Amino acid sequence: MMKGMIENGARQGLKESFDQFNSLLSEKFRVVKDSDVSDKDQMLASMENEHQSDSELAVRYFWNFTVVSTVFLLLYVVVHIFLCERSVLRGLEFDGLDLPDSFGEIITCGVLVLQLERVYLMISHFVEARLRRGSDHGVKAQGDGWVITVALIEGANLASLNSTEIPDPYVVFTCNGKTRTSSVKLQTLDPQWNEIKTRKLLQTLLIFGRILISSTYTEILEFDAVEEPPSVLDVEVFDFEGPFDQASSLGHAEINFLKHTAAELADLWVPLDGKLAQSSQSKLHLRIFLDNNNGVETIRDYLSNLEKEVGKKLNLRSPHRNSTFQKIFGLPPEEFLISDFSCSLKRKMPLQGRLFLSARIVGFYANLFGHKTRFFFLWEDIEEIQVLPPSLSTVGSPSIEIIMHKGRGFDARHGAKILDEHGRLHFHFHSFVSFNDASRTIMALWRARTLEPDQKAEIADEQVDDDEKPVLIEDTGSYLVVEDAKMTKVYTVELPLNLKLLMKMFDGGELEHKVMSKSGCLNYVTTTWEHMTSDVQERRVSYKFSRRISIFGGEVTCTQQKSPLPNNAGWVVNEIMTLHNVPFGDHFRVQFRYQIEKSSFTHNSCKCDVYIGVMWLRSTKFESRITRNVIGKFTNRLEEILQLVEREILLTTQ
């Protein structure tokens, strides 16, 4: 009786406390309901309808003390000039030179010039903001399945790496091996992303003399559809220094979809981790929507592909079974159960329970005399799975050992057997009714979840006919106007190779593909050389940079032309490179010239001179920074490529 009284009293006290806390929060914040986020398109459309016209943006931007005072002062001076008579020449003046006649005139002119300069900078920022676009902004998702839509709204209190410089932040989202990149915001610690997919304009405000990009609208980024629901979304904020620079991180965060409801994801402030970010209390404001655009067919297709690995038929579980599974682990409604097995968890004392397997998690649940044990971890957090032979401690049955990545899975630490010296948790499961079925299903799900998208595509390609050839992305016309860019000689090397062997790096053969693959080029494709004139040949090249080369992993298309030097002394190869999916990639082209000729000093060797230039199609504030970054990066890269060519040729000729 006393126990019941104490429990009822504590329950009543906690209920009253939480009711007061709830009423206090409701006075300051609006509660987001599931009904508010049920229609993603309606919510995004409401953002779209709030858009202001160009004239409204201009009025709001230019209606401030700086602009008004400058216009007034300018008009005042102009009217004064018209009202004054022509002054006579005094002092050191002569026809065509009118000098100030007092210190007051000098001060007035100085103030007017400074005000006009500030207004000019405001106008240039406004025009530049209208033209700014995000590299993945407005790209629609492709395919059927689970689609992630991220609405990037704003950031707050971002850290600065240098106390004397304000960063130019942008955000990189990574999910299922794919990345999406936001636009770059100019010199602000509180960036606002307001470009919606209908090409909305940026709104700029002048706040206490500082130019900030600001608005209440959003930038929309979508990921291509995938078969299985995504588990986590990695978010990282960088300071833009150039398309090939090792960007400096301003903070990062990981959003676990299993730990947030749809209502929470629809309006989420994400605190950023990192030494500087935590001290500055940096955070991002996001709206995230996870949709299945193919319904139950997506789940059926996923199970059908998984059956080949498991070796048995996998059926959809009943709605009641799925809801029970979701309720046990507190999972969102899109999580679906694939299989479950009765087993024992090996700790100091074995614990009999049930192992649940879904597309995203491994979960264990046991209820021993009312004492419940439950935990789950993600497939992506698993580093290794081992099958251990029968032993006395496992009652003569084989067991499965699951080893986590360092620092991962600590929410399930109470279910782990040991924490090794490398900081990895080990989970042991044994006494399965059908060990072979359980181990095959676990291994198949782990492989399917942890394979890179490129590896999945490679496996899919192996299952179809090899008749289809890769299609090269066509570039816009053939243009190699090398004279438009200032070409800088960046590298010269003497190679102990004859001219014919070195030119193999441009023949599209095994050597070229091997070297480019080692240098960080993915999906490298070339066309054959075609004669444009009697002396000039042309071809196209396309590939994708690995993340080691560029944080953006951008795609590249090139047009190359080669022509012989006089007297067959060598070759000149000119190249125009277009970078896709990198910030400001549509503003410039990179030009190369390789001049390869026979060496005048050594027999059976040749000399290679490399020139690089950047041709600007549109002006930008970052011209000098990007030019310096591109030339520096490609100088080191071309040096590495030529060294690889020399090494590969010498190895094959020995």
XYZ file of C-alpha atoms in Angstrom, residues 32-602:
571
model
C 4.902 21.325 -34.671
C 2.204 18.723 -35.316
C 2.321 15.768 -37.684
C -0.531 17.294 -39.665
C 1.622 20.369 -40.297
C 4.288 18.335 -42.070
C 2.175 15.710 -43.826
C 2.403 17.507 -47.138
C 5.976 18.446 -48.044
C 4.991 20.143 -51.292
C 2.447 22.316 -49.513
C 5.035 23.479 -46.984
C 7.637 24.268 -49.645
C 4.986 25.996 -51.734
C 4.097 28.201 -48.772
C 7.733 29.293 -48.612
C 7.576 30.009 -52.312
C 4.457 32.157 -51.970
C 6.173 34.358 -49.397
C 8.653 35.558 -51.988
C 9.035 39.297 -52.438
C 9.309 41.007 -55.802
C 12.566 42.475 -57.080
C 11.373 45.999 -56.364
C 10.408 45.103 -52.787
C 13.807 43.520 -52.201
C 15.558 46.580 -53.623
C 13.488 48.997 -51.529
C 14.106 47.018 -48.348
C 17.809 46.750 -49.103
C 18.479 50.356 -50.116
C 16.103 52.016 -47.636
C 18.698 52.843 -44.966
C 20.586 55.816 -43.600
C 23.656 55.277 -45.791
C 21.799 55.404 -49.116
C 19.346 58.143 -48.105
C 22.076 60.416 -46.715
C 24.265 59.860 -49.791
C 21.439 60.701 -52.211
C 20.523 63.788 -50.188
C 24.136 64.986 -50.014
C 24.682 64.373 -53.729
C 21.514 66.276 -54.700
C 22.420 69.087 -52.321
C 25.868 69.461 -53.920
C 24.451 69.310 -57.469
C 21.844 71.987 -56.721
C 24.550 74.118 -55.093
C 26.702 73.844 -58.238
C 23.832 75.027 -60.460
C 23.041 77.960 -58.165
C 26.636 79.209 -57.957
C 28.215 81.475 -60.528
C 31.366 80.416 -62.333
C 34.263 81.016 -59.937
C 37.329 83.009 -60.903
C 40.763 81.393 -61.010
C 42.568 81.634 -57.679
C 45.850 80.451 -56.227
C 47.308 77.567 -58.239
C 44.177 76.979 -60.317
C 44.155 77.099 -64.106
C 41.624 76.291 -66.816
C 40.464 72.682 -66.308
C 41.646 72.434 -62.675
C 39.320 73.689 -59.922
C 40.835 73.225 -56.443
C 38.995 73.460 -53.093
C 39.112 76.966 -51.620
C 38.818 75.899 -47.961
C 39.333 72.951 -45.635
C 35.556 72.655 -45.315
C 35.284 71.948 -49.060
C 37.960 69.239 -48.756
C 36.068 67.558 -45.903
C 32.758 67.755 -47.781
C 34.297 66.192 -50.904
C 35.900 63.428 -48.824
C 32.623 62.569 -47.095
C 30.790 62.501 -50.435
C 33.413 60.201 -52.023
C 33.318 57.785 -49.066
C 29.520 57.680 -49.142
C 29.462 57.062 -52.905
C 32.016 54.260 -52.501
C 29.862 52.582 -49.844
C 26.736 52.837 -52.013
C 28.664 51.409 -54.979
C 29.722 48.413 -52.860
C 26.123 47.889 -51.774
C 24.916 47.928 -55.385
C 27.639 45.467 -56.473
C 26.785 43.122 -53.578
C 23.102 43.282 -54.468
C 23.755 42.441 -58.134
C 26.224 39.678 -57.203
C 23.711 38.202 -54.745
C 21.056 38.030 -57.472
C 23.407 36.046 -59.699
C 24.672 33.646 -57.014
C 23.519 30.018 -57.325
C 24.199 26.846 -55.310
C 26.043 24.042 -57.072
C 23.361 21.394 -56.268
C 20.521 23.849 -55.758
C 17.364 22.972 -57.705
C 18.648 19.543 -58.847
C 15.628 17.222 -58.787
C 15.864 13.691 -57.406
C 16.040 10.843 -59.926
C 14.551 7.349 -59.686
C 11.991 5.589 -57.496
C 12.402 4.813 -53.820
C 13.343 6.775 -50.721
C 13.980 10.454 -51.465
C 15.519 12.956 -49.047
C 14.682 16.634 -49.470
C 16.659 19.116 -47.379
C 15.528 22.724 -47.058
C 18.537 24.707 -45.846
C 17.263 27.870 -44.200
C 19.967 29.561 -42.144
C 22.980 29.254 -39.890
C 23.769 31.003 -36.633
C 26.969 31.838 -34.730
C 29.338 30.108 -37.134
C 32.962 30.019 -36.032
C 35.738 31.955 -37.742
C 39.094 30.264 -38.308
C 40.865 33.615 -38.481
C 39.997 36.477 -36.161
C 40.818 38.994 -38.909
C 38.703 37.391 -41.655
C 35.008 36.560 -41.885
C 34.414 33.111 -43.485
C 32.570 32.375 -46.739
C 30.521 29.373 -45.542
C 28.827 26.610 -47.516
C 27.280 23.321 -46.406
C 27.960 19.793 -47.697
C 25.301 17.135 -47.041
C 26.281 13.455 -47.375
C 23.871 10.522 -47.386
C 24.309 6.981 -48.750
C 27.634 7.952 -50.329
C 26.102 10.861 -52.275
C 26.735 14.528 -51.577
C 24.850 17.746 -52.143
C 26.477 21.147 -51.808
C 24.839 24.444 -50.970
C 25.725 27.830 -52.389
C 28.577 29.881 -50.926
C 27.605 32.814 -48.746
C 29.822 35.873 -48.697
C 31.589 36.936 -45.505
C 29.033 36.190 -42.811
C 28.852 34.327 -39.514
C 25.051 34.086 -39.754
C 24.447 32.890 -43.342
C 20.994 32.804 -44.895
C 20.231 30.425 -47.775
C 17.232 31.724 -49.622
C 17.411 30.419 -53.182
C 14.351 28.254 -53.726
C 13.946 26.097 -56.846
C 12.004 28.848 -58.633
C 15.190 30.943 -58.928
C 14.414 33.273 -56.092
C 16.640 36.260 -55.587
C 18.861 36.847 -52.599
C 17.857 39.645 -50.297
C 20.681 41.680 -48.798
C 20.433 43.845 -45.749
C 22.813 46.474 -44.440
C 23.133 46.007 -40.697
C 25.355 48.439 -38.817
C 27.608 48.985 -41.798
C 28.198 45.247 -42.537
C 26.946 43.488 -45.644
C 25.119 40.255 -44.809
C 23.231 37.893 -47.096
C 19.879 37.471 -45.335
C 16.320 36.239 -45.869
C 13.569 34.043 -44.500
C 13.474 31.702 -47.497
C 15.253 28.429 -48.186
C 17.546 26.558 -50.530
C 16.229 23.150 -51.602
C 18.551 20.141 -52.066
C 17.332 16.673 -53.080
C 19.086 13.290 -53.055
C 18.446 10.651 -55.713
C 16.075 7.865 -54.713
C 17.504 4.718 -53.074
C 16.038 1.277 -52.373
C 16.588 1.252 -48.617
C 15.639 4.096 -46.257
C 18.678 6.181 -45.257
C 19.960 6.007 -41.698
C 21.972 9.171 -41.207
C 22.569 12.495 -42.900
C 26.039 13.960 -42.401
C 26.215 17.746 -42.374
C 29.454 19.729 -42.527
C 30.029 23.456 -42.874
C 33.165 24.584 -44.723
C 34.921 27.874 -45.387
C 35.266 28.325 -49.156
C 38.860 28.881 -50.331
C 38.761 27.440 -53.858
C 37.356 24.416 -55.730
C 40.508 22.314 -55.160
C 41.571 23.599 -51.772
C 41.422 21.364 -48.720
C 38.460 23.227 -47.285
C 38.558 24.143 -43.595
C 35.698 22.745 -41.546
C 33.679 25.163 -39.429
C 31.666 22.384 -37.770
C 29.834 19.141 -38.464
C 26.805 17.183 -37.314
C 25.157 13.799 -37.833
C 21.375 13.542 -38.084
C 20.064 10.065 -37.228
C 16.675 9.550 -38.900
C 15.812 6.805 -36.418
C 15.992 9.201 -33.471
C 13.750 11.924 -34.876
C 10.079 11.960 -35.784
C 8.836 13.451 -39.047
C 7.560 16.485 -37.118
C 10.984 17.069 -35.554
C 12.786 16.709 -38.882
C 10.402 19.177 -40.516
C 11.743 22.035 -38.372
C 15.131 21.204 -36.888
C 17.902 23.306 -35.368
C 21.079 21.216 -35.544
C 23.965 22.095 -33.174
C 27.366 21.683 -34.818
C 30.209 19.663 -33.300
C 33.847 20.651 -33.449
C 36.194 22.567 -31.189
C 35.411 25.985 -32.657
C 31.751 25.243 -33.390
C 30.962 24.145 -29.845
C 32.666 27.167 -28.289
C 30.695 29.461 -30.624
C 27.443 27.469 -30.186
C 27.114 27.176 -33.963
C 23.927 25.674 -35.390
C 21.989 25.206 -38.634
C 18.274 25.513 -39.304
C 16.979 22.733 -41.583
C 13.725 21.241 -42.800
C 14.168 17.583 -43.788
C 11.602 15.402 -45.557
C 11.975 11.645 -46.107
C 9.511 10.254 -48.659
C 8.945 6.927 -50.380
C 7.711 7.843 -53.866
C 7.124 4.215 -54.898
C 5.143 2.960 -51.918
C 5.299 -0.677 -50.916
C 6.907 -1.603 -54.257
C 10.181 -0.119 -53.005
C 10.180 -2.550 -50.077
C 9.271 -5.494 -52.336
C 12.106 -4.640 -54.756
C 14.549 -4.358 -51.862
C 13.530 -7.756 -50.453
C 13.668 -9.309 -53.926
C 17.272 -8.178 -54.421
C 18.165 -9.352 -50.918
C 16.770 -12.846 -51.525
C 19.635 -13.615 -53.931
C 22.156 -13.040 -51.136
C 20.189 -14.747 -48.369
C 19.196 -17.757 -50.458
C 15.599 -17.939 -49.248
C 12.252 -16.234 -49.789
C 11.711 -13.015 -47.805
C 8.125 -11.893 -47.299
C 6.634 -8.641 -46.072
C 5.779 -8.831 -42.377
C 2.254 -8.105 -41.216
C 1.378 -4.531 -40.174
C 0.827 -5.741 -36.594
C 4.294 -7.354 -36.476
C 5.882 -4.240 -37.922
C 4.136 -1.882 -35.499
C 5.174 -4.079 -32.543
C 8.785 -3.969 -33.754
C 8.630 -0.175 -34.130
C 7.070 0.248 -30.688
C 9.699 -1.898 -28.927
C 12.613 0.214 -30.188
C 10.811 3.542 -30.642
C 11.380 3.617 -34.412
C 9.720 5.826 -37.040
C 6.841 4.371 -39.107
C 8.931 3.895 -42.275
C 11.150 1.266 -40.588
C 10.121 -2.248 -41.687
C 11.082 -5.588 -40.173
C 12.874 -8.059 -42.451
C 13.565 -10.999 -40.153
C 13.909 -11.924 -36.468
C 15.584 -14.838 -34.675
C 15.516 -16.291 -31.191
C 19.037 -16.251 -29.711
C 21.132 -15.545 -26.620
C 23.190 -12.433 -25.935
C 26.559 -13.368 -24.492
C 27.671 -11.178 -21.612
C 28.842 -12.168 -18.155
C 25.607 -14.140 -18.001
C 23.821 -15.296 -21.195
C 20.522 -13.501 -21.819
C 17.845 -15.188 -23.918
C 15.974 -12.833 -26.212
C 15.196 -12.038 -29.818
C 17.359 -10.464 -32.532
C 15.490 -8.172 -34.947
C 16.872 -7.273 -38.381
C 15.586 -4.397 -40.503
C 16.961 -2.418 -43.426
C 18.742 0.029 -41.134
C 19.293 -1.553 -37.723
C 20.193 -4.641 -35.724
C 18.094 -4.728 -32.544
C 17.983 -7.039 -29.524
C 15.088 -7.330 -27.066
C 14.688 -9.492 -23.969
C 12.098 -9.516 -21.185
C 13.253 -11.554 -18.204
C 10.719 -11.487 -15.348
C 9.700 -7.936 -16.224
C 13.288 -6.678 -16.558
C 13.539 -5.476 -20.159
C 16.781 -5.223 -22.122
C 16.696 -3.521 -25.484
C 19.230 -1.839 -27.750
C 19.931 -1.348 -31.428
C 22.736 -0.071 -33.652
C 23.095 0.825 -37.317
C 24.470 -1.473 -40.006
C 26.834 1.331 -41.071
C 28.403 1.333 -37.591
C 29.587 -2.279 -37.990
C 33.239 -2.692 -38.941
C 33.445 -6.492 -39.026
C 31.278 -9.590 -38.540
C 32.913 -12.888 -37.571
C 31.510 -16.393 -37.226
C 33.093 -18.091 -34.193
C 33.271 -21.889 -33.787
C 31.310 -23.719 -31.056
C 32.712 -23.470 -27.543
C 31.801 -24.479 -24.023
C 30.705 -20.931 -23.132
C 28.193 -20.919 -26.027
C 26.769 -24.304 -25.038
C 28.319 -26.004 -28.051
C 26.775 -23.736 -30.698
C 28.556 -21.410 -33.140
C 28.246 -17.693 -32.447
C 28.289 -14.419 -34.341
C 30.607 -11.646 -33.182
C 29.751 -8.125 -34.358
C 32.565 -5.553 -34.014
C 31.673 -1.867 -34.226
C 33.711 0.970 -35.679
C 35.715 2.955 -33.158
C 33.494 5.295 -31.178
C 30.258 3.981 -32.718
C 27.288 2.184 -31.195
C 27.769 3.512 -27.656
C 24.009 3.898 -27.218
C 23.974 0.078 -27.103
C 27.010 -0.233 -24.836
C 25.042 -2.064 -22.108
C 24.612 -5.005 -24.514
C 28.285 -5.319 -25.510
C 30.521 -8.060 -24.152
C 33.778 -6.085 -24.236
C 35.284 -2.750 -25.244
C 38.666 -3.507 -26.827
C 41.859 -1.446 -26.649
C 40.986 0.271 -29.953
C 37.731 1.678 -28.567
C 35.494 -0.817 -30.436
C 32.473 -2.549 -28.930
C 32.047 -6.333 -29.420
C 28.604 -7.991 -29.415
C 28.222 -11.798 -29.238
C 25.049 -13.690 -30.243
C 24.646 -17.477 -30.087
C 22.151 -20.347 -29.649
C 20.208 -19.584 -32.843
C 17.516 -22.105 -33.799
C 18.825 -22.006 -37.391
C 22.347 -20.602 -37.300
C 22.901 -20.805 -41.083
C 19.757 -18.807 -41.880
C 20.626 -16.178 -39.279
C 24.267 -15.778 -40.336
C 23.399 -15.590 -44.065
C 20.714 -12.959 -43.450
C 22.964 -10.863 -41.201
C 25.888 -10.969 -43.645
C 23.654 -10.163 -46.638
C 22.055 -7.165 -44.931
C 25.429 -5.858 -43.751
C 26.986 -6.146 -47.216
C 23.982 -4.529 -48.893
C 24.075 -1.633 -46.458
C 27.806 -0.967 -46.395
C 28.647 -1.310 -50.091
C 29.513 1.974 -51.765
C 27.089 3.143 -54.496
C 29.833 2.661 -57.089
C 30.330 -0.935 -55.938
C 26.574 -1.569 -56.115
C 26.488 -0.173 -59.636
C 29.466 -2.339 -60.584
C 27.714 -5.456 -59.305
C 24.568 -4.493 -61.208
C 26.582 -3.978 -64.386
C 28.058 -7.459 -64.071
C 24.555 -8.908 -64.097
C 23.607 -7.363 -67.436
C 25.037 -7.735 -70.923
C 28.283 -5.938 -71.669
C 27.079 -4.752 -75.076
C 26.370 -1.194 -74.009
C 29.279 1.195 -74.177
C 29.641 4.060 -71.690
C 28.156 7.285 -72.933
C 30.391 10.316 -72.800
C 28.906 13.547 -71.579
C 28.840 15.883 -74.524
C 30.326 19.281 -74.010
C 29.114 22.433 -75.720
C 30.952 22.512 -78.971
C 34.598 22.266 -79.853
C 36.541 25.267 -78.706
C 40.212 25.529 -77.889
C 40.948 29.222 -77.983
C 44.099 29.059 -75.911
C 44.925 32.692 -76.658
C 42.007 33.846 -74.464
C 43.801 32.819 -71.281
C 47.182 33.817 -69.978
C 49.142 30.567 -70.082
C 51.742 30.051 -67.351
C 54.562 27.540 -67.688
C 54.272 25.504 -64.490
C 56.353 22.365 -65.050
C 59.225 21.105 -67.191
C 60.647 17.610 -67.075
C 63.162 15.482 -69.010
C 61.980 11.874 -69.257
C 64.110 8.840 -70.233
C 61.420 7.804 -72.729
C 61.157 8.148 -76.451
C 58.459 10.351 -77.927
C 56.226 7.497 -79.065
C 56.084 5.880 -75.628
C 55.245 9.128 -73.837
C 52.413 9.930 -76.271
C 50.696 6.732 -75.092
C 49.375 8.806 -72.194
C 47.007 10.372 -74.757
C 46.035 7.300 -76.836
C 43.097 6.109 -74.695
C 44.727 2.748 -74.033
C 45.472 0.716 -70.931
C 48.337 2.969 -69.807
C 46.213 6.128 -69.844
C 43.301 4.532 -67.967
C 45.631 2.977 -65.389
C 47.488 6.230 -64.705
C 44.344 8.354 -64.495
C 42.693 5.848 -62.178
C 45.688 5.929 -59.826
C 45.698 9.727 -59.882
C 42.116 9.918 -58.581
C 39.911 9.889 -61.711
C 36.739 7.782 -61.519
C 34.665 6.521 -64.484
C 37.342 7.639 -66.949
C 36.008 7.583 -70.538
C 37.628 8.754 -73.789
C 36.595 8.920 -77.428
C 38.844 8.090 -80.360
C 40.936 10.775 -82.032
C 39.208 12.297 -85.066
C 40.847 14.411 -87.774
C 39.603 18.004 -87.767
C 42.145 19.098 -90.409
C 45.080 17.371 -92.037
C 47.291 18.115 -89.004
C 44.859 18.554 -86.106
C 43.099 15.704 -84.277
C 40.461 16.044 -81.564
C 38.811 13.862 -78.894
C 36.620 14.147 -75.797
C 37.347 12.949 -72.239
C 35.072 12.694 -69.195
C 35.610 11.497 -65.645
C 34.866 12.332 -62.030
C 37.303 13.511 -59.367
C 37.577 11.361 -56.261
C 37.097 13.010 -52.875
C 40.867 12.899 -52.406
C 41.260 15.400 -55.238
C 38.261 17.651 -54.592
C 35.905 17.809 -51.630
C 33.084 18.350 -54.142
C 33.915 15.238 -56.227
C 32.947 17.190 -59.319
C 32.526 15.804 -62.830
C 34.927 16.865 -65.589
C 34.532 17.087 -69.363
C 37.498 17.915 -71.582
C 38.135 18.623 -75.238
C 41.666 17.810 -76.405
C 43.426 18.622 -79.676
C 46.843 17.444 -80.748
C 48.997 18.596 -83.630
C 52.608 17.811 -84.645
C 55.491 20.230 -84.232
C 57.441 21.274 -87.355
C 59.830 18.646 -88.743
C 58.078 15.954 -86.668
C 60.074 17.094 -83.641
C 57.195 16.384 -81.252
C 53.564 17.121 -80.431
C 51.474 19.896 -78.917
C 48.348 18.841 -77.007
C 45.867 21.594 -76.115
C 43.073 20.906 -73.641
C 40.000 22.777 -72.395
C 38.564 21.480 -69.103
C 35.043 22.188 -67.827
C 34.315 21.526 -64.136
C 30.775 20.546 -63.165
C 29.137 20.555 -59.718
C 31.779 22.735 -58.059
C 31.157 26.276 -56.794
C 31.604 28.843 -59.590
C 32.408 26.040 -62.056
C 30.299 27.791 -64.696
C 32.368 30.971 -64.334
C 35.638 29.684 -65.798
C 37.439 27.086 -67.939
C 40.866 25.584 -67.281
C 43.261 25.414 -70.244
C 46.321 23.194 -70.588
C 49.075 22.914 -73.153
C 51.496 19.979 -73.256
C 54.509 20.556 -75.516
C 56.325 17.259 -75.962
C 59.493 17.180 -78.079
C 62.655 15.182 -78.502
C 65.423 16.036 -76.077
C 68.364 17.930 -77.567
C 70.739 16.589 -74.917
C 70.063 12.867 -74.578
